[in-house]
Coordinates of C-alpha atoms and ligand atoms in Angstrom, one line a residue:
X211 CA -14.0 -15.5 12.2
X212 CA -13.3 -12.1 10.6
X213 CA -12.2 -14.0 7.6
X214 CA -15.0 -16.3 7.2
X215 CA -17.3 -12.9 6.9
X216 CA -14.8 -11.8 4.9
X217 CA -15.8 -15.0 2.1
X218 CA -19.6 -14.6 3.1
X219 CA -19.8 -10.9 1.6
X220 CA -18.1 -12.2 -1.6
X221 CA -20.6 -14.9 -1.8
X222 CA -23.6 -12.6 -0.9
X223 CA -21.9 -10.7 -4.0
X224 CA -21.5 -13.9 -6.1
X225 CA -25.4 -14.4 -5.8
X226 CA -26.1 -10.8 -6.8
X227 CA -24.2 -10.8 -10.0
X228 CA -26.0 -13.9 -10.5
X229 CA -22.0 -15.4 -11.2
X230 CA -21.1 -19.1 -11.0
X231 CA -17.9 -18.2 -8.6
X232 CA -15.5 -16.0 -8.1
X233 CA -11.6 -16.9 -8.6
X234 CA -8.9 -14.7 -6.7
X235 CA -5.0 -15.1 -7.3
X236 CA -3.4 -12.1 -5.9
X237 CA -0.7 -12.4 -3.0
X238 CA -2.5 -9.7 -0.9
X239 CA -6.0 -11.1 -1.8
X240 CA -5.5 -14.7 -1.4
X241 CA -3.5 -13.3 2.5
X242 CA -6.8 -11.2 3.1
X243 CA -9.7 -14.0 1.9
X244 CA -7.3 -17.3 3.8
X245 CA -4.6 -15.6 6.0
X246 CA -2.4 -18.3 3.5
X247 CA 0.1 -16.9 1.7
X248 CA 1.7 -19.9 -1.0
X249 CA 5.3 -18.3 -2.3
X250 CA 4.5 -19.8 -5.6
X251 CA 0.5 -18.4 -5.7
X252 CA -2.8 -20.3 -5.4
X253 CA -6.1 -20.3 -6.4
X254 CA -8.9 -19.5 -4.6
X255 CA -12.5 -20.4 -5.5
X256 CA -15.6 -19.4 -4.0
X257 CA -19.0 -20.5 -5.3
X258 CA -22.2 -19.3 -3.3
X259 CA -22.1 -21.9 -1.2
X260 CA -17.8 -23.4 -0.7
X261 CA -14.8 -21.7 -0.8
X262 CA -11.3 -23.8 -1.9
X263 CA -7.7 -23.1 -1.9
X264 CA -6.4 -24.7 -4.6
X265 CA -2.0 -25.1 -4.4
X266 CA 0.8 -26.6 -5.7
X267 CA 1.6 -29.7 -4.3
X268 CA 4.7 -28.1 -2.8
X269 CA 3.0 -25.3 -1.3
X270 CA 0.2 -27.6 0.7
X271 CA 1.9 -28.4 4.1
X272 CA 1.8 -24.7 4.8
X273 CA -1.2 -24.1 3.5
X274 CA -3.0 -26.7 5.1
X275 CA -1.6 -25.3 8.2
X276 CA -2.3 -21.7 7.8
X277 CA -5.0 -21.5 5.3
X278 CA -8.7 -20.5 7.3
X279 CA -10.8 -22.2 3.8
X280 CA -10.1 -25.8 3.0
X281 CA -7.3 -26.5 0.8
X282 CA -6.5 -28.6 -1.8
X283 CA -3.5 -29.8 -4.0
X284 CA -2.9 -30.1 -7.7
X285 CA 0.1 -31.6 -9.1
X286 CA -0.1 -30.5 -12.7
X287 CA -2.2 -27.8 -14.5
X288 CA -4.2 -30.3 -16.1
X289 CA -5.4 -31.3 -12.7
X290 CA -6.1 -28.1 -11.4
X291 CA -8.1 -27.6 -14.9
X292 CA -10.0 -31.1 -14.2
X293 CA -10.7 -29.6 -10.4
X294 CA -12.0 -26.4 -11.1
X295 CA -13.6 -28.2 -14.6
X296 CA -16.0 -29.8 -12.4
X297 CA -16.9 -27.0 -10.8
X298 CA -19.1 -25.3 -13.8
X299 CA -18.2 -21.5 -13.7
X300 CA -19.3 -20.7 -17.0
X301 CA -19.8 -16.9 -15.6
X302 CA -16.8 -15.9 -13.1
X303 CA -16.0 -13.0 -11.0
X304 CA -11.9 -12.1 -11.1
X305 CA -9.7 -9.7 -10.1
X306 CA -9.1 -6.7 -12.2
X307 CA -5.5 -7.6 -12.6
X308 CA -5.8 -11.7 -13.7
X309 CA -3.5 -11.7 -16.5
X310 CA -4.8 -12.2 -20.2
X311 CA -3.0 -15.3 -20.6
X312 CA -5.0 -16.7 -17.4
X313 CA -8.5 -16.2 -19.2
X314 CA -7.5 -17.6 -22.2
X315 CA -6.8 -20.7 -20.4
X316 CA -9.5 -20.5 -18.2
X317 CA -11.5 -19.7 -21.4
X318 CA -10.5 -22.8 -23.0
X319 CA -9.8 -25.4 -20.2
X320 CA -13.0 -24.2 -18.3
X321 CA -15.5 -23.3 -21.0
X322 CA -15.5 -20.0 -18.5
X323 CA -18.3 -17.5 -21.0
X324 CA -18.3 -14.5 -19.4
X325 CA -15.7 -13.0 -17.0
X326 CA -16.7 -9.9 -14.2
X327 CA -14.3 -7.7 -12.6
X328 CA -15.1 -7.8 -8.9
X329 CA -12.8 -5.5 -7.4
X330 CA -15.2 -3.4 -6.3
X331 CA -16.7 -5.7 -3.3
X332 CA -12.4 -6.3 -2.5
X333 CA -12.4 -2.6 -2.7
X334 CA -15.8 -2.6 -0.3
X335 CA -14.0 -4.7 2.3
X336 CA -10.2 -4.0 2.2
X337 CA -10.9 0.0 2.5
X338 CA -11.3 -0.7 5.9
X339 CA -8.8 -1.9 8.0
X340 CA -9.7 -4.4 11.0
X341 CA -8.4 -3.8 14.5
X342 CA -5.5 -6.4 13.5
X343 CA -5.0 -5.0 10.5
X344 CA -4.0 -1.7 11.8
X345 CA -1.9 -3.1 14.5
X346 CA 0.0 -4.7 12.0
X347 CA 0.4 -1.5 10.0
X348 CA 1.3 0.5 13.2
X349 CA 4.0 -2.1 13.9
X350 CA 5.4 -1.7 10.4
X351 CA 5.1 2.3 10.7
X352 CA 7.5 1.4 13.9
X353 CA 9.9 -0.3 11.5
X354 CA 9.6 2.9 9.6
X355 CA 10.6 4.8 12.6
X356 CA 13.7 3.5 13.5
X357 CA 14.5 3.2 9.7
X358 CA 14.4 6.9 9.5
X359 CA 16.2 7.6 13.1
X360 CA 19.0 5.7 10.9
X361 CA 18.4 7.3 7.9
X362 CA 18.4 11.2 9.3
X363 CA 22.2 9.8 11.6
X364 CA 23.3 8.5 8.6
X365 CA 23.1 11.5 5.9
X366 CA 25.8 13.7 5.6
X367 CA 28.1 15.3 3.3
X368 CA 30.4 13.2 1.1
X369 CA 27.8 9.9 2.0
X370 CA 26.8 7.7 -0.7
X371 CA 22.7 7.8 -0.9
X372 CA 22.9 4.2 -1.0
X373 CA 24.9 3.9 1.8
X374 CA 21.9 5.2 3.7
X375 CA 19.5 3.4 1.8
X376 CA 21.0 0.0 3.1
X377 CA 21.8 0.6 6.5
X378 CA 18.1 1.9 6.7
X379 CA 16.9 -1.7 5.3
X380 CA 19.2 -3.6 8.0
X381 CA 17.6 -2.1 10.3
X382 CA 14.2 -2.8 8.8
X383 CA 14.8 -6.7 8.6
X384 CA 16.5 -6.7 12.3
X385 CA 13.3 -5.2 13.9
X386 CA 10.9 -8.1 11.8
X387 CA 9.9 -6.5 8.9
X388 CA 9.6 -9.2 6.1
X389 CA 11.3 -6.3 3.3
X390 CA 11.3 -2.7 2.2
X391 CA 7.7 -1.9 1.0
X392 CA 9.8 -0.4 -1.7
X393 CA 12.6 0.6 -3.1
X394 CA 14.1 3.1 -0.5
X395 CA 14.1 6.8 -2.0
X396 CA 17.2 8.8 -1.0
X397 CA 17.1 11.5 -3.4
X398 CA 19.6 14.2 -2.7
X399 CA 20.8 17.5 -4.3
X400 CA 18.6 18.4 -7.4
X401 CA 17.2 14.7 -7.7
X402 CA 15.3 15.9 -4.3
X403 CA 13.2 17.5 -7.0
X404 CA 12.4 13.6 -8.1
X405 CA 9.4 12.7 -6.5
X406 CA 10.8 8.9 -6.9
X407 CA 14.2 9.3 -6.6
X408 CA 15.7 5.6 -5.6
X409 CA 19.0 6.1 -3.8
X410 CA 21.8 6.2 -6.2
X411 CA 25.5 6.7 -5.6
X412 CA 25.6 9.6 -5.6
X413 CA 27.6 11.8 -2.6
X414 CA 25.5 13.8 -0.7
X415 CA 27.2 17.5 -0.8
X416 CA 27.1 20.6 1.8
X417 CA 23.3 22.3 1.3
X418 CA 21.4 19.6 -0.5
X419 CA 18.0 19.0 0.2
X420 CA 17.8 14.9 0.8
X421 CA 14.2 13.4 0.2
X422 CA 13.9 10.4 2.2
X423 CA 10.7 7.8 1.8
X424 CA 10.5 4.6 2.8
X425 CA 8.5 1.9 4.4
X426 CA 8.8 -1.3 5.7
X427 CA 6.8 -4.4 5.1
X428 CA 5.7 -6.2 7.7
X429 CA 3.0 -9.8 8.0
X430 CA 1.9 -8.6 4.8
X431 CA 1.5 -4.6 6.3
X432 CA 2.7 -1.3 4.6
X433 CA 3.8 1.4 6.1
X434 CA 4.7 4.3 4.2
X435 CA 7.1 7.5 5.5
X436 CA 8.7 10.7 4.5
X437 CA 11.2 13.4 5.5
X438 CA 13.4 15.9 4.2
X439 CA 16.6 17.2 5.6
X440 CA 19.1 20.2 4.1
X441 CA 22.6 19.2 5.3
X442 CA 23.9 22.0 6.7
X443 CA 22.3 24.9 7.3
X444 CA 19.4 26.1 4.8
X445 CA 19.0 29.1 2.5
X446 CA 16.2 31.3 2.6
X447 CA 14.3 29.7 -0.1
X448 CA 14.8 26.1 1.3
X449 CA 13.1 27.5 4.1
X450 CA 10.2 29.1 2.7
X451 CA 9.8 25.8 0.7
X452 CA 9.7 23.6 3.7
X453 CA 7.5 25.8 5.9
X454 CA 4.9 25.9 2.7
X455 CA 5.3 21.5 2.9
X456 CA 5.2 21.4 6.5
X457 CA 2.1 23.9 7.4
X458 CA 0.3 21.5 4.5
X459 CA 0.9 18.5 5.8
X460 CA -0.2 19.5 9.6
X461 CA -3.3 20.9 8.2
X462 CA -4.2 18.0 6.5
X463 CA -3.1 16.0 9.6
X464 CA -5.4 17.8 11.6
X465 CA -8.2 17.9 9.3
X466 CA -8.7 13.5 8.7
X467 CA -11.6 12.6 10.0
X468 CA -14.8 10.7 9.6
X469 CA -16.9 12.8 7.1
X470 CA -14.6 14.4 5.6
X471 CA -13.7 13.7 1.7
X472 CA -10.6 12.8 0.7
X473 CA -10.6 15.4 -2.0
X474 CA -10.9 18.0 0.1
X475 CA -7.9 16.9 2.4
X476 CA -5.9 16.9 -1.1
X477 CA -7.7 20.7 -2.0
X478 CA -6.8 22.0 1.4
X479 CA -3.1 21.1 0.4
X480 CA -2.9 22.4 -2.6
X481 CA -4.4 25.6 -1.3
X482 CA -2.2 26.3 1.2
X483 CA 0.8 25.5 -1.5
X484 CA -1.0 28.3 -3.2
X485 CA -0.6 30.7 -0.3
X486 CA 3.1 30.3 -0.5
X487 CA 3.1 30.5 -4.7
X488 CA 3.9 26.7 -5.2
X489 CA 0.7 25.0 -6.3
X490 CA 2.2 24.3 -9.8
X491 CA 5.3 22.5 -8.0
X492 CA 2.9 20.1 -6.2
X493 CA 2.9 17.0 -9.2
X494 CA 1.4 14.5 -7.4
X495 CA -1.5 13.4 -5.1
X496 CA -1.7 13.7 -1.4
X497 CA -1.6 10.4 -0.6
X498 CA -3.4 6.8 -0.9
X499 CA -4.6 4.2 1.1
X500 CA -2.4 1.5 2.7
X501 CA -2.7 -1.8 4.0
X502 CA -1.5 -5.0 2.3
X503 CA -0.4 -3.1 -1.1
X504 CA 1.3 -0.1 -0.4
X505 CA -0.7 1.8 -2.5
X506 CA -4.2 0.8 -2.5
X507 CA -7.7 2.6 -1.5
X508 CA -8.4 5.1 -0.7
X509 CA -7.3 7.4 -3.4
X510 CA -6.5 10.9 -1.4
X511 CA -6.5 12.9 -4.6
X512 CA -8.5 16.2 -6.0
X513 CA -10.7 13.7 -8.0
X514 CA -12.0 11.1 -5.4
X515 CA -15.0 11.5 -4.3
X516 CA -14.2 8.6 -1.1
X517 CA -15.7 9.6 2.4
X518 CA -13.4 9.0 5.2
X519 CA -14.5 6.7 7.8
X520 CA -12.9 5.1 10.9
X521 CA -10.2 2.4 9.8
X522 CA -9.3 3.5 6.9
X523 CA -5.6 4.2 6.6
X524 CA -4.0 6.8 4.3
X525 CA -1.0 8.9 3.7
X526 CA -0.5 12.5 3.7
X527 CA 2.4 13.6 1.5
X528 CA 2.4 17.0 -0.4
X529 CA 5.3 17.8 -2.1
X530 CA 7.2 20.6 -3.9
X531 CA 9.5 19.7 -6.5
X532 CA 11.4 22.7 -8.3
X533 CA 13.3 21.0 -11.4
X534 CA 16.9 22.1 -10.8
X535 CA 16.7 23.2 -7.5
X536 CA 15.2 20.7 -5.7
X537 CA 12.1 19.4 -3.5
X538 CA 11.0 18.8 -0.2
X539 CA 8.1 16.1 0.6
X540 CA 6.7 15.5 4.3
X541 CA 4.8 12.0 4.5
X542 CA 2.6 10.2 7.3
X543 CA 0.8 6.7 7.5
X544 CA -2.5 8.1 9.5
X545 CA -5.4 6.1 10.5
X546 CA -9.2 7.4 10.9
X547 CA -10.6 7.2 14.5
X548 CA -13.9 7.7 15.6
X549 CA -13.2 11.5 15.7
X550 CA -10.1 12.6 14.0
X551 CA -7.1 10.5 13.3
X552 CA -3.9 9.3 14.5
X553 CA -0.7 9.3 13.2
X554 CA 1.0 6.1 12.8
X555 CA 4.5 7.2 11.8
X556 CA 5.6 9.5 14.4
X557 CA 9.1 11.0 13.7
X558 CA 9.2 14.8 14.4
X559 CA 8.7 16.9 11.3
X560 CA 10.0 19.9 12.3
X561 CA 13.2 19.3 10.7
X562 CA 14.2 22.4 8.9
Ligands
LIG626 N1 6.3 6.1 -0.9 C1 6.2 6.1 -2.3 C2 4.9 6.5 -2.8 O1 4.0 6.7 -2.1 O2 4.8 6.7 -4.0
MN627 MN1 3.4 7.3 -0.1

């Protein structure tokens, strides 16, 4: 049902623009519009009035079986040309990321004019999450759970990074997740001050910070974690970093919800960083939306002028990264209630 709305408000959007159809391509979007999924990609059209999944031949059995729009199979490109040939879409909504090679064909084989970027209705209706949708994301910020119970056993000195790394991905795939949602980062020592440090070899050693972010993907869910240990015990200054991190991150915590901008979430961070003298260390954004991309909308950034409401799911993640030294990021998948906001990912942060 949810899905079928879903293909009405592009429609409704298709008649605006005054646009012959709309084409979509992407993994996530052609999950999101059919609940299908074809490993080697599919086309879906929607005109004002039909919607089609177009497949492979070898893709169709599944398709036909898990698709919610009618599907239909192509052997060759040329038939899929012929197919969507007949269709007339001289003007045609796509996805911001088609490739360039794609509207060349699809400006040759189809006679397609004019092309129209129509991410921003996807944006309109994938910023917020259904009820399923964020059961599916909570299950994968499970995943992420016990990945990081193995992760903060596993660390140590003398232990490879990527040692960590894959024990924490076993552990993902034995409790259903699909894959990592990323590469793991296990940045320890002075990589800590990486903000994407992927687990290397390198040995863990006796007072190293150790940045650990991951997520688990899960039916075609995010979820999207963070914590940092010291191993052993920490100096003074490790401290004072990680107290700056952690009162950020629980006062952004606390302040998501409906109303608020997600520039001032990413403001309030970077003034409490100030407090504590590392504003300049904090190189990133304080989080983004997540869902069926790990990074999608939202944008939880000083620049984005997005109001939070109920659904929407984000991460909060400031970070301090001293080149040399080292850095310490705290990270949550949170979802918007009706009046605050719940975290997803629920390991203890209070770990320095
Ligand atoms: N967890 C990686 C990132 O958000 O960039
Ligand atoms: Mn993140």
């Amino acid at each position: 049902m949810i899905r079928v709305d879903r293909i009405a408000r592009v429609q409704e959007y298709i008649v605006e623009k005054s646009l012959d159809g709309a084409l979509i391509t992407s993994r996530e979007n052609l999950f999101y519009f059919t609940s299908s999924s074809p490993v080697l990609g599919g086309y879906l059209v929607v005109t004002p009035d039909d919607a089609t999944l177009m497949v492979p031949q070898l893709e169709y059995e599944d398709a036909k079986n898990s698709s919610r729009v009618p599907v239909q199979k192509f052997s060759t490109r040329e038939e899929l040309y012929r197919v969507l040939g007949e269709m007339k879409l001289r003007t045609l909504g796509i996805e911001g990321r088609t490739s360039y090679s794609t509207l060349l064909s699809l400006r040759e084989k189809l006679g397609v004019g004019d092309f129209k970027v129509i991410d921003d209705v996807i944006k309109e209706l994938r910023i917020v999450k259904s009820p399923e949708e964020v059961r599916r994301i909570e299950d994968a910020c499970r995943i992420a759970d016990d990945a990081m119970e193995v992760a903060l056993e596993g660390v140590g000195d003398g232990v490879r990074e990527r040692d960590v790394a894959a024990k924490m991905e076993y552990r993902m795939r034995i409790e259903g997740a699909d894959k990592p949602a990323f590469d793991t980062i296990i940045a320890s020592g002075p990589r800590s001050a990486l903000p994407h440090g992927v687990a290397t070899d390198r040995a863990m050693k006796r007072g190293d910070f150790v940045v650990i972010d991951e997520g688990a993907l899960y039916r075609h869910y995010n979820s999207d974690m963070t914590r940092t240990v010291v191993i052993g015990s920490p100096t003074e200054k490790q401290a004072d970093v990680y107290a700056a991190v952690l009162e950020a991150q629980k006062k952004c915590v606390e302040a998501v919800r409906p109303g608020v901008k997600t520039k001032e979430l990413d403001l309030l961070a970077r003034s409490v960083l100030r407090e504590y003298g590392y504003e300049e260390n904090f190189i990133h954004s304080l989080g983004h939306g997540v869902g069926l991309e790990i990074h999608e909308w939202p944008g939880v950034s000083r620049f984005d002028e997005t109001v939070l409401r109920p659904g929407m799911v984000i991460t909060i993640e400031p970070g301090v990264y001293i080149p040399g030294f080292g850095g310490v990021r705290i990270e949550d998948t949170v979802v918007v209630t009706e009046d605050g906001a719940r975290r997803l990912t629920k390991t203890e942060r209070d770990l320095i």
